[in-house]
């Protein structure tokens, strides 16, 4: 079981959805024994700045820099080059930006990493946000068809563009895995253990269900960081993940 717990740790990404580097570092130090990757999103990056990436990595963990780049290809390429220089291990863009934009980001991080002599970060594309349900998808976003079909299409486009994987809800994991193969990385937010509340997430699964569907990484935020005892919550999730590995 110890080996399975360690394997589960490498798959667990804790979302540091806090407003300061001090808060982020407290959580990172508490949770580093239980999670191999920590997610720095817009709130933390915009408030604490690029230095927070280096500070978190000094704790011996990886960083998923979740800024969801989405702009013209040249702008995304230049931004991705800067982010790769910070030492981020995972960087993401929006698949909706199209092939040229994704390729510009992927090429930029490879070139920057090679110039610095560091491993290239995984380049991941966001498909459909987990806060979007079918009603929002149709009525507010004006998109036809089923969410699952759009996610599959964008995942295939992402793979063809040369990126390493996608962010998608756990409900689409098995579809993506079948379409894109076992080496394609699938990062799944919308993870809610049975003992937690769903919050603003719509398309959700438990940790065990998501791992069973073939997720590469699980992103968990509030069920851990909002808990009265974050390490105990993380341990509980690791145990649930390990049981199906």
PDB file of C-alpha atoms in Angstrom, residues 32-120:
ATOM      1  CA  UNK A  32       4.134  18.632   0.660  1.00  0.00           C
ATOM      2  CA  UNK A  33       4.245  15.145   2.255  1.00  0.00           C
ATOM      3  CA  UNK A  34       0.854  14.390   0.676  1.00  0.00           C
ATOM      4  CA  UNK A  35       0.924  16.141  -2.718  1.00  0.00           C
ATOM      5  CA  UNK A  36       3.597  16.226  -5.395  1.00  0.00           C
ATOM      6  CA  UNK A  37       2.248  19.243  -7.291  1.00  0.00           C
ATOM      7  CA  UNK A  38       0.799  22.607  -6.213  1.00  0.00           C
ATOM      8  CA  UNK A  39      -1.341  24.779  -8.459  1.00  0.00           C
ATOM      9  CA  UNK A  40      -0.695  28.514  -8.650  1.00  0.00           C
ATOM     10  CA  UNK A  41      -3.703  30.189 -10.228  1.00  0.00           C
ATOM     11  CA  UNK A  42      -4.573  33.733 -11.176  1.00  0.00           C
ATOM     12  CA  UNK A  43      -5.436  34.944  -7.672  1.00  0.00           C
ATOM     13  CA  UNK A  44      -2.099  33.944  -6.158  1.00  0.00           C
ATOM     14  CA  UNK A  45       0.073  34.783  -9.170  1.00  0.00           C
ATOM     15  CA  UNK A  46      -1.452  38.223  -9.658  1.00  0.00           C
ATOM     16  CA  UNK A  47      -1.179  39.101  -5.959  1.00  0.00           C
ATOM     17  CA  UNK A  48       2.189  37.532  -5.080  1.00  0.00           C
ATOM     18  CA  UNK A  49       3.964  37.748  -8.429  1.00  0.00           C
ATOM     19  CA  UNK A  50       6.357  35.391 -10.254  1.00  0.00           C
ATOM     20  CA  UNK A  51       8.611  34.900  -7.224  1.00  0.00           C
ATOM     21  CA  UNK A  52       5.954  32.731  -5.569  1.00  0.00           C
ATOM     22  CA  UNK A  53       6.637  29.994  -8.144  1.00  0.00           C
ATOM     23  CA  UNK A  54      10.277  29.796  -7.073  1.00  0.00           C
ATOM     24  CA  UNK A  55       9.365  29.935  -3.388  1.00  0.00           C
ATOM     25  CA  UNK A  56       6.988  26.996  -3.722  1.00  0.00           C
ATOM     26  CA  UNK A  57       9.467  24.942  -5.741  1.00  0.00           C
ATOM     27  CA  UNK A  58      12.034  25.433  -2.975  1.00  0.00           C
ATOM     28  CA  UNK A  59       9.800  23.161  -0.865  1.00  0.00           C
ATOM     29  CA  UNK A  60      10.717  20.235  -3.126  1.00  0.00           C
ATOM     30  CA  UNK A  61       7.450  20.061  -5.061  1.00  0.00           C
ATOM     31  CA  UNK A  62       6.314  20.790  -8.599  1.00  0.00           C
ATOM     32  CA  UNK A  63       4.254  23.796  -9.701  1.00  0.00           C
ATOM     33  CA  UNK A  64       1.303  23.826 -12.079  1.00  0.00           C
ATOM     34  CA  UNK A  65       1.042  27.435 -13.270  1.00  0.00           C
ATOM     35  CA  UNK A  66      -2.645  27.722 -14.083  1.00  0.00           C
ATOM     36  CA  UNK A  67      -2.956  31.023 -15.975  1.00  0.00           C
ATOM     37  CA  UNK A  68      -4.940  29.697 -18.969  1.00  0.00           C
ATOM     38  CA  UNK A  69      -3.190  31.696 -21.699  1.00  0.00           C
ATOM     39  CA  UNK A  70      -5.549  32.717 -24.497  1.00  0.00           C
ATOM     40  CA  UNK A  71      -4.497  35.367 -27.012  1.00  0.00           C
ATOM     41  CA  UNK A  72      -2.971  35.675 -30.466  1.00  0.00           C
ATOM     42  CA  UNK A  73      -0.159  33.157 -31.150  1.00  0.00           C
ATOM     43  CA  UNK A  74       2.719  35.623 -30.799  1.00  0.00           C
ATOM     44  CA  UNK A  75       1.473  36.948 -27.457  1.00  0.00           C
ATOM     45  CA  UNK A  76       0.928  33.448 -26.057  1.00  0.00           C
ATOM     46  CA  UNK A  77       4.339  32.339 -27.285  1.00  0.00           C
ATOM     47  CA  UNK A  78       6.111  35.257 -25.605  1.00  0.00           C
ATOM     48  CA  UNK A  79       4.153  34.800 -22.375  1.00  0.00           C
ATOM     49  CA  UNK A  80       4.793  31.048 -22.304  1.00  0.00           C
ATOM     50  CA  UNK A  81       8.517  31.681 -22.760  1.00  0.00           C
ATOM     51  CA  UNK A  82       8.539  33.893 -19.662  1.00  0.00           C
ATOM     52  CA  UNK A  83       6.570  31.356 -17.605  1.00  0.00           C
ATOM     53  CA  UNK A  84       8.893  28.518 -18.617  1.00  0.00           C
ATOM     54  CA  UNK A  85      11.781  30.608 -17.327  1.00  0.00           C
ATOM     55  CA  UNK A  86      10.210  30.668 -13.880  1.00  0.00           C
ATOM     56  CA  UNK A  87      10.653  26.917 -13.587  1.00  0.00           C
ATOM     57  CA  UNK A  88       6.983  25.966 -13.755  1.00  0.00           C
ATOM     58  CA  UNK A  89       6.481  22.236 -14.335  1.00  0.00           C
ATOM     59  CA  UNK A  90       3.062  22.526 -15.989  1.00  0.00           C
ATOM     60  CA  UNK A  91       1.727  25.497 -18.000  1.00  0.00           C
ATOM     61  CA  UNK A  92      -1.665  25.764 -19.651  1.00  0.00           C
ATOM     62  CA  UNK A  93      -3.401  27.519 -22.518  1.00  0.00           C
ATOM     63  CA  UNK A  94      -6.992  27.472 -23.760  1.00  0.00           C
ATOM     64  CA  UNK A  95      -7.695  24.921 -26.495  1.00  0.00           C
ATOM     65  CA  UNK A  96     -10.302  27.338 -27.845  1.00  0.00           C
ATOM     66  CA  UNK A  97      -7.415  29.536 -29.017  1.00  0.00           C
ATOM     67  CA  UNK A  98      -6.740  27.123 -31.875  1.00  0.00           C
ATOM     68  CA  UNK A  99      -3.834  25.166 -33.296  1.00  0.00           C
ATOM     69  CA  UNK A 100      -1.473  28.037 -34.154  1.00  0.00           C
ATOM     70  CA  UNK A 101      -1.805  29.549 -30.683  1.00  0.00           C
ATOM     71  CA  UNK A 102      -1.178  26.228 -28.940  1.00  0.00           C
ATOM     72  CA  UNK A 103       1.799  25.448 -31.152  1.00  0.00           C
ATOM     73  CA  UNK A 104       3.323  28.868 -30.469  1.00  0.00           C
ATOM     74  CA  UNK A 105       3.106  28.268 -26.713  1.00  0.00           C
ATOM     75  CA  UNK A 106       4.493  24.750 -26.923  1.00  0.00           C
ATOM     76  CA  UNK A 107       7.410  25.744 -29.151  1.00  0.00           C
ATOM     77  CA  UNK A 108       8.278  28.712 -26.947  1.00  0.00           C
ATOM     78  CA  UNK A 109       8.513  26.669 -23.749  1.00  0.00           C
ATOM     79  CA  UNK A 110      10.651  24.008 -25.414  1.00  0.00           C
ATOM     80  CA  UNK A 111      13.076  26.605 -26.731  1.00  0.00           C
ATOM     81  CA  UNK A 112      13.254  28.468 -23.420  1.00  0.00           C
ATOM     82  CA  UNK A 113      13.775  25.287 -21.407  1.00  0.00           C
ATOM     83  CA  UNK A 114      16.501  24.111 -23.780  1.00  0.00           C
ATOM     84  CA  UNK A 115      18.270  27.462 -23.521  1.00  0.00           C
ATOM     85  CA  UNK A 116      18.172  27.257 -19.718  1.00  0.00           C
ATOM     86  CA  UNK A 117      19.130  23.580 -19.607  1.00  0.00           C
ATOM     87  CA  UNK A 118      16.027  22.609 -17.652  1.00  0.00           C
ATOM     88  CA  UNK A 119      13.283  20.047 -18.381  1.00  0.00           C
ATOM     89  CA  UNK A 120      10.522  21.464 -20.555  1.00  0.00           C
TER      90      UNK A 120
END
